[in-house]
mmCIF file of C-alpha atoms in Angstrom:
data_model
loop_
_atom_site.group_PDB
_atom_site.id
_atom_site.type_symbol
_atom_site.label_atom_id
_atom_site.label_comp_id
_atom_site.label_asym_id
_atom_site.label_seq_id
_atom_site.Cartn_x
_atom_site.Cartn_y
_atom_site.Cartn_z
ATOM 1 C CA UNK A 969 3.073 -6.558 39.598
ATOM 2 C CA UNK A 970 1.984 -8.648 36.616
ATOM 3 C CA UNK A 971 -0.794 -7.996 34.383
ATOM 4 C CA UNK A 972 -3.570 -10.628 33.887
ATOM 5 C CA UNK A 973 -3.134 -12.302 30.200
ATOM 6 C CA UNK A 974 -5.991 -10.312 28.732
ATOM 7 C CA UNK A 975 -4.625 -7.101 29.548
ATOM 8 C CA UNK A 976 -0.605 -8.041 28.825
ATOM 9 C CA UNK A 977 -1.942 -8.701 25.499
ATOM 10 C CA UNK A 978 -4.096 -6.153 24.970
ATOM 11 C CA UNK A 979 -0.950 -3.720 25.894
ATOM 12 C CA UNK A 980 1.147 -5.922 23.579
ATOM 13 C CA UNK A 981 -1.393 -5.210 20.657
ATOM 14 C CA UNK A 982 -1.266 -1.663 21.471
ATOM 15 C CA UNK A 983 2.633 -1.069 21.862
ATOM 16 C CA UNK A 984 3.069 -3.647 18.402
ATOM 17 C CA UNK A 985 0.499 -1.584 16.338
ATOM 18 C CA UNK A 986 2.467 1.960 17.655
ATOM 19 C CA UNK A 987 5.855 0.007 17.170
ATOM 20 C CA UNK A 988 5.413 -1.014 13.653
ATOM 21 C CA UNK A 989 3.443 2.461 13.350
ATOM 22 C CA UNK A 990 6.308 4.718 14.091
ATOM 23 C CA UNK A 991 8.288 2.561 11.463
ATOM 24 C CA UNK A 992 6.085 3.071 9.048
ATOM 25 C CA UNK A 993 5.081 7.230 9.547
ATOM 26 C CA UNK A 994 9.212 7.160 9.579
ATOM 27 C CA UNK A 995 9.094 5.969 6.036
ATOM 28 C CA UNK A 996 6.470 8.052 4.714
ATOM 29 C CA UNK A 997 8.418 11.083 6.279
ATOM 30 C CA UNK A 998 11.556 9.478 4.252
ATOM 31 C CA UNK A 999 8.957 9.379 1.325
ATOM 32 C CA UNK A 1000 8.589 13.402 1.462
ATOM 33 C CA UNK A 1001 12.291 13.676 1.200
ATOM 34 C CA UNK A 1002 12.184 11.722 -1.855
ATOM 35 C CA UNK A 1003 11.243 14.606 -3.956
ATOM 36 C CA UNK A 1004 13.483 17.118 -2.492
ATOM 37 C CA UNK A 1005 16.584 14.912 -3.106
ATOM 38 C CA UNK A 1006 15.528 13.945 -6.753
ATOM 39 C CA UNK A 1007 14.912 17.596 -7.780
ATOM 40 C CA UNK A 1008 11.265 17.941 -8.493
ATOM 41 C CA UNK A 1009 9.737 21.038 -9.546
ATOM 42 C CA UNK A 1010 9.648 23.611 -7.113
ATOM 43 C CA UNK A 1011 5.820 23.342 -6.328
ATOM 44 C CA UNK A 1012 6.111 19.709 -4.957
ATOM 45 C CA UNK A 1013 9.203 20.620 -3.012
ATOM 46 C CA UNK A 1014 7.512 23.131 -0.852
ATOM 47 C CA UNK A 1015 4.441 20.814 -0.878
ATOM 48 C CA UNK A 1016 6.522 18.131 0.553
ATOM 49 C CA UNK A 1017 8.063 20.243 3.087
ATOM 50 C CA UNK A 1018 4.789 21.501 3.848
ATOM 51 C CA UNK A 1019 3.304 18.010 4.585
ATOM 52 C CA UNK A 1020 6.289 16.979 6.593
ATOM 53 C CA UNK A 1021 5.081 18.797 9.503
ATOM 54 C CA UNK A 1022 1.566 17.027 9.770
ATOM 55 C CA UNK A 1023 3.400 14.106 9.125
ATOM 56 C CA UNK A 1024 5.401 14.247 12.526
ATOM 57 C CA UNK A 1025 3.322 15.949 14.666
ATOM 58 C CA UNK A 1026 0.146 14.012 14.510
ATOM 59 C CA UNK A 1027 1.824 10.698 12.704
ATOM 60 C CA UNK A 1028 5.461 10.540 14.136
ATOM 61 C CA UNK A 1029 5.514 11.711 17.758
ATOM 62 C CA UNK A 1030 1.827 9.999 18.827
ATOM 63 C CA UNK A 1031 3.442 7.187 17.718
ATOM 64 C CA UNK A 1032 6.692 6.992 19.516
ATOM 65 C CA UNK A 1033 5.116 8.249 22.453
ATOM 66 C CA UNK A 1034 2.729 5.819 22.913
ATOM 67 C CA UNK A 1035 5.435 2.937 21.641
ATOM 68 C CA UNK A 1036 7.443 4.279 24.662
ATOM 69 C CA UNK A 1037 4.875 4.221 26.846
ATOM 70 C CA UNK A 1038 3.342 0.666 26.080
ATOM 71 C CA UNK A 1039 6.929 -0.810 25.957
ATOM 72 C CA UNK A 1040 7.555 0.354 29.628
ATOM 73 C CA UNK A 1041 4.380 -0.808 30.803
ATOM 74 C CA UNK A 1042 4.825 -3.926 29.126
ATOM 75 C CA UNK A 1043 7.888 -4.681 30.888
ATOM 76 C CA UNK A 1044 6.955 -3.909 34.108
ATOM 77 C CA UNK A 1045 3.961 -5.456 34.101
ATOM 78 C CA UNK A 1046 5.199 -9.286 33.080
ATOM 79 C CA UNK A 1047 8.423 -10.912 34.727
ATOM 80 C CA UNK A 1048 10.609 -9.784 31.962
ATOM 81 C CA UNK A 1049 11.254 -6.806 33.649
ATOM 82 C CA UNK A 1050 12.278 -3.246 32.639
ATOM 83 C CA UNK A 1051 16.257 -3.705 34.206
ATOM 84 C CA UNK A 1052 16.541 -7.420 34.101
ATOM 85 C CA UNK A 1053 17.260 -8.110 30.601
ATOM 86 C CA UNK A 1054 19.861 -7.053 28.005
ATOM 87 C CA UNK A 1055 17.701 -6.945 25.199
ATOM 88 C CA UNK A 1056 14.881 -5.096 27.295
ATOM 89 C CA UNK A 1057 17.634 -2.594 28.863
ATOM 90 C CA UNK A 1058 18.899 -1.561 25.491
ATOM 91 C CA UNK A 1059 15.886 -1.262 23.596
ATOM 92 C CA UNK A 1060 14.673 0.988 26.195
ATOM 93 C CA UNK A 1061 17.531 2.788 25.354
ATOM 94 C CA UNK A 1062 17.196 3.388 21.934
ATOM 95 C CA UNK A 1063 13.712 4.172 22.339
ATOM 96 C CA UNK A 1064 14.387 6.998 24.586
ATOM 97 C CA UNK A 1065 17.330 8.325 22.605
ATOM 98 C CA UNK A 1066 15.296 7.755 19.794
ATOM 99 C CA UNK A 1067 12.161 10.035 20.881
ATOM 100 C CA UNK A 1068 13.937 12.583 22.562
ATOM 101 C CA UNK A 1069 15.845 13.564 19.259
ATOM 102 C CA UNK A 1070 12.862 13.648 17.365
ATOM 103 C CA UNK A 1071 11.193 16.130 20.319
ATOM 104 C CA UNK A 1072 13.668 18.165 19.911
ATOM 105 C CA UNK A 1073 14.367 17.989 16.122
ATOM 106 C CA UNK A 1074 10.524 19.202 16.275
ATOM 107 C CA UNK A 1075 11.734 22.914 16.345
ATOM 108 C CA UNK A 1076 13.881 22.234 13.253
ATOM 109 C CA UNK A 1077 11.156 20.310 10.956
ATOM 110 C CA UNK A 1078 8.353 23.458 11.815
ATOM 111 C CA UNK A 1079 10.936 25.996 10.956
ATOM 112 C CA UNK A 1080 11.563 24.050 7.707
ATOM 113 C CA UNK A 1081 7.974 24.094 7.036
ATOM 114 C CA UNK A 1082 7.782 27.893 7.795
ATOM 115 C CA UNK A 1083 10.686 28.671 4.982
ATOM 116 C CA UNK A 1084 8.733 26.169 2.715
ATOM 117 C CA UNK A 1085 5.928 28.211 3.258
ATOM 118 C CA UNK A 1086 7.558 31.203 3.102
ATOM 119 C CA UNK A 1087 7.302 32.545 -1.158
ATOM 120 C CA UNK A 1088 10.172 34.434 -0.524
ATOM 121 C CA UNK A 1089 12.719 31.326 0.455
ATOM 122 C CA UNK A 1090 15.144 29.642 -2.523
ATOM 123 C CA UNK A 1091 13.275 26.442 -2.988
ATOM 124 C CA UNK A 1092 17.297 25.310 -3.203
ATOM 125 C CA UNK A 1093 18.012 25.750 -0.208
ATOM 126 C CA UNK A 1094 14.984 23.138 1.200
ATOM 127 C CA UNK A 1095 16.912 20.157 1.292
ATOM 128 C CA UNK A 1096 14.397 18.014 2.604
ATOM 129 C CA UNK A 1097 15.399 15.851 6.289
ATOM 130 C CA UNK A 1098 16.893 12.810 5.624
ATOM 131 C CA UNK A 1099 19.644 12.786 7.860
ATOM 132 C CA UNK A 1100 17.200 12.462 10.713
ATOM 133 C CA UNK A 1101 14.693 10.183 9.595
ATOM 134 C CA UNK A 1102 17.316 7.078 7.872
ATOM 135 C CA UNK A 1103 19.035 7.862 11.352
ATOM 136 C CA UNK A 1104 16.126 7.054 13.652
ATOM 137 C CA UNK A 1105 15.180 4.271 11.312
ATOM 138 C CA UNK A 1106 18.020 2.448 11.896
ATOM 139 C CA UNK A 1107 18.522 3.115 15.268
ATOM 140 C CA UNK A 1108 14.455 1.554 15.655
ATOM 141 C CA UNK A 1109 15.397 -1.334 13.488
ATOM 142 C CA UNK A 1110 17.955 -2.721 16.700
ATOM 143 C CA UNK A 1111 14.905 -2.996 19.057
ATOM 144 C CA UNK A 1112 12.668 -4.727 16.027
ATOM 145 C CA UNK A 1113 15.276 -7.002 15.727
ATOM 146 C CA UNK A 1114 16.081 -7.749 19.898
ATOM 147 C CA UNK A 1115 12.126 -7.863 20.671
ATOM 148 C CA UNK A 1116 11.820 -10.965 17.693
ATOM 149 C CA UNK A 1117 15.082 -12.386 18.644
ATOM 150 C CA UNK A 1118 15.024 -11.958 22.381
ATOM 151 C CA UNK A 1119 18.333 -12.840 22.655
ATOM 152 C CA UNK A 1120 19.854 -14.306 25.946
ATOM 153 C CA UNK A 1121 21.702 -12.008 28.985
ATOM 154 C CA UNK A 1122 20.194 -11.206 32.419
ATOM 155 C CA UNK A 1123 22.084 -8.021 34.044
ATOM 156 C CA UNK A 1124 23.317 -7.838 37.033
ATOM 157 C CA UNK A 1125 20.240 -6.854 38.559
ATOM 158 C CA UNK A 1126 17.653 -9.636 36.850
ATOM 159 C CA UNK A 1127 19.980 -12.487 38.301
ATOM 160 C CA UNK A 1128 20.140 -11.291 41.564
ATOM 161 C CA UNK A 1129 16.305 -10.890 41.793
ATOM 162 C CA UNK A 1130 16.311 -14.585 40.490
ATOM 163 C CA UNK A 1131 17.940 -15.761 43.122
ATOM 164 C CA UNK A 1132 16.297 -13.914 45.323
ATOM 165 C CA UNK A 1133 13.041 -15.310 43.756
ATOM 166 C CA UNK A 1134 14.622 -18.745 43.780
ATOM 167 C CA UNK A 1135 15.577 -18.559 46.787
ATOM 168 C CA UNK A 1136 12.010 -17.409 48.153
ATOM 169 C CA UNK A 1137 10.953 -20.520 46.629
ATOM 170 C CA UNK A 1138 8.716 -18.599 44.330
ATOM 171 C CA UNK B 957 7.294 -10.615 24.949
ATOM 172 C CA UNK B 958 4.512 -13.916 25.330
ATOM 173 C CA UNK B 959 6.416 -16.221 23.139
ATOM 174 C CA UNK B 960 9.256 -17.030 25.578
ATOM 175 C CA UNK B 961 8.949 -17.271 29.244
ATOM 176 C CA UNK B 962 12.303 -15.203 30.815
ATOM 177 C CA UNK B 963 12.552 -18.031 33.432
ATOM 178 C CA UNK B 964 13.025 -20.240 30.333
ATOM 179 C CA UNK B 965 16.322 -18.580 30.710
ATOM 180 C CA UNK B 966 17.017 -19.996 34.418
ATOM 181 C CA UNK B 967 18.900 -22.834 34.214
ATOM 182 C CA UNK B 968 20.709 -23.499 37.241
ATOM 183 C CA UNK B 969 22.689 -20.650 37.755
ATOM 184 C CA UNK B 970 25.860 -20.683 39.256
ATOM 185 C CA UNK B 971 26.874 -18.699 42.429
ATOM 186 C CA UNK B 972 28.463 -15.822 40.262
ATOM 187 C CA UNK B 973 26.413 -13.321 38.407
ATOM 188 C CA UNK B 974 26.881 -14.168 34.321
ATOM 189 C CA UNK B 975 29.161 -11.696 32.383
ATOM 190 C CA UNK B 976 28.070 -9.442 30.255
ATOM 191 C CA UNK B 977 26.965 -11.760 27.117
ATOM 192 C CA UNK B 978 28.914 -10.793 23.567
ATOM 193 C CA UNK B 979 26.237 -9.740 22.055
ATOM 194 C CA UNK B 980 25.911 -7.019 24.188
ATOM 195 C CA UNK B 981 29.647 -6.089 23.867
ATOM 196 C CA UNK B 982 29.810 -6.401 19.794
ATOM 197 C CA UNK B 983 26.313 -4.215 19.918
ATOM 198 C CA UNK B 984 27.447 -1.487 21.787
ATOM 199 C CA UNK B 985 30.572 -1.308 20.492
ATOM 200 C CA UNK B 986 28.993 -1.050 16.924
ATOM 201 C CA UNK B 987 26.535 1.673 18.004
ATOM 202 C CA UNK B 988 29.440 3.115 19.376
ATOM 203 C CA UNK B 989 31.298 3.540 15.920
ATOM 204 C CA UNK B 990 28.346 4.382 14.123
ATOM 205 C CA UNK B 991 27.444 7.497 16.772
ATOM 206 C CA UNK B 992 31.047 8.838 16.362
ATOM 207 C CA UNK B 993 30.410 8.491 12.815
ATOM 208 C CA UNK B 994 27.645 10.568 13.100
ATOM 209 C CA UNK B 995 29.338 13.015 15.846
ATOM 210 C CA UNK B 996 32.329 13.312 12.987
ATOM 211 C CA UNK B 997 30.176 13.863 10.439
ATOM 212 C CA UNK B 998 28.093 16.650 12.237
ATOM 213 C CA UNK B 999 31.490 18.331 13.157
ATOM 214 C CA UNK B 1000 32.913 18.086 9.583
ATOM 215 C CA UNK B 1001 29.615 19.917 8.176
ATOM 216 C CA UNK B 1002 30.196 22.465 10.399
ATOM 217 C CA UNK B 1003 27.908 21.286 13.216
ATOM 218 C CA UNK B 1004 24.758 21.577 11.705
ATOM 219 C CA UNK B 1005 22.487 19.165 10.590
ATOM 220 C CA UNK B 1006 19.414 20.128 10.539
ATOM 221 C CA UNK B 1007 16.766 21.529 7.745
ATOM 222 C CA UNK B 1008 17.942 25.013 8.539
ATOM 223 C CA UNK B 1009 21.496 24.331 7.604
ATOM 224 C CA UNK B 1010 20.600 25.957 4.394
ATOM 225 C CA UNK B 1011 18.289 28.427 5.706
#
């Protein structure tokens, strides 16, 4: 079924703004590290710690959620397809991979905010979480770059339902 | 997704569905290396990762 123009690009505003949103609540999440891995004082480490929690949970996953979401329904609802495509096919990919490591690397960033929290934890042993965030930055950069480039490749399955559409004369 | 039409990409196809394009191959086969990289690197730190490693 394809969407009327009006509502393909209202869904296209929508999944760009959450896109581009989840890039950039990724970099203020690498920010927060920023102290921790230059050795600030021991207040701001714990602050930063602190603040990546909010920063995930109501910045982060909302986000990549709704970029998930709005990506989906974009494809199924214009004649690009969800399966029919290369470029569509893998950045569905890596935006599934992507959100379901940060769901469940949830558990690990509230426990680090609990020991930040915590007076009685060694502010050295907070080492802040960049491993995950650089990781699922650059893993989101390879859609970025497929949805500008669009590059060329039907599957399988998107050239047999063009010839199937060809053939129906459609 | 409105800038290019996907039928733009129809020219008349031949009776054989296309191979997989390179792209796709020199992609996946870089993602590839850079997940074992990051399955090697999680197994020479002793398997954790995470914020708790210190904990």
């Amino acid at each position: 079924m394809t969407m009327p123009p009006r509502v393909r690009k209202a869904v296209l505003a929508v999944h760009v703004a959450s896109s581009v949103g989840w890039l950039g609540a990724i970099a203020a999440y690498i920010a927060l590290n920023v102290p921790v891995v230059a050795g600030a004082d021991e207040q701001l480490v714990r602050a930063a710690h602190l603040m990546m929690k909010p920063v995930v949970w109501y910045a982060v996953v909302p986000l990549a959620l709704t970029s998930l979401v709005t990506g989906i329904v974009q494809s199924l609802g214009t004649p690009w397809g969800l399966f029919r495509h290369y470029w569509v096919l893998i950045s569905l990919f890596l935006t599934v991979f992507a959100t379901v490591i940060l769901l469940l690397h949830m558990r690990d960033v509230d426990a680090l905010a609990a020991r930040a929290a915590d007076p009685a934890t060694d502010v050295g042993s907070l080492h802040g979480d960049l491993f995950h965030s650089i990781g699922g930055l650059v893993v989101l950069l390879v859609p970025l770059v497929l949805n500008l480039y669009k590059p060329r490749g039907l599957t399988r399955y998107g050239w047999r339902k063009q010839q199937e559409q060809r053939a129906s004369g459609r | 997704m409105t800038e290019e039409h996907p039928h733009s990409e129809g020219r008349p196809l031949p009776g054989e569905p296309p191979g997989r394009p390179g792209w796709v191959k020199g992609l996946v086969i870089g993602l590839g290396v850079v997940i074992a990289l990051v399955i090697l690197v999680m197994v020479l730190s002793g398997g954790q990762h995470g914020p708790g490693m210190h904990g």
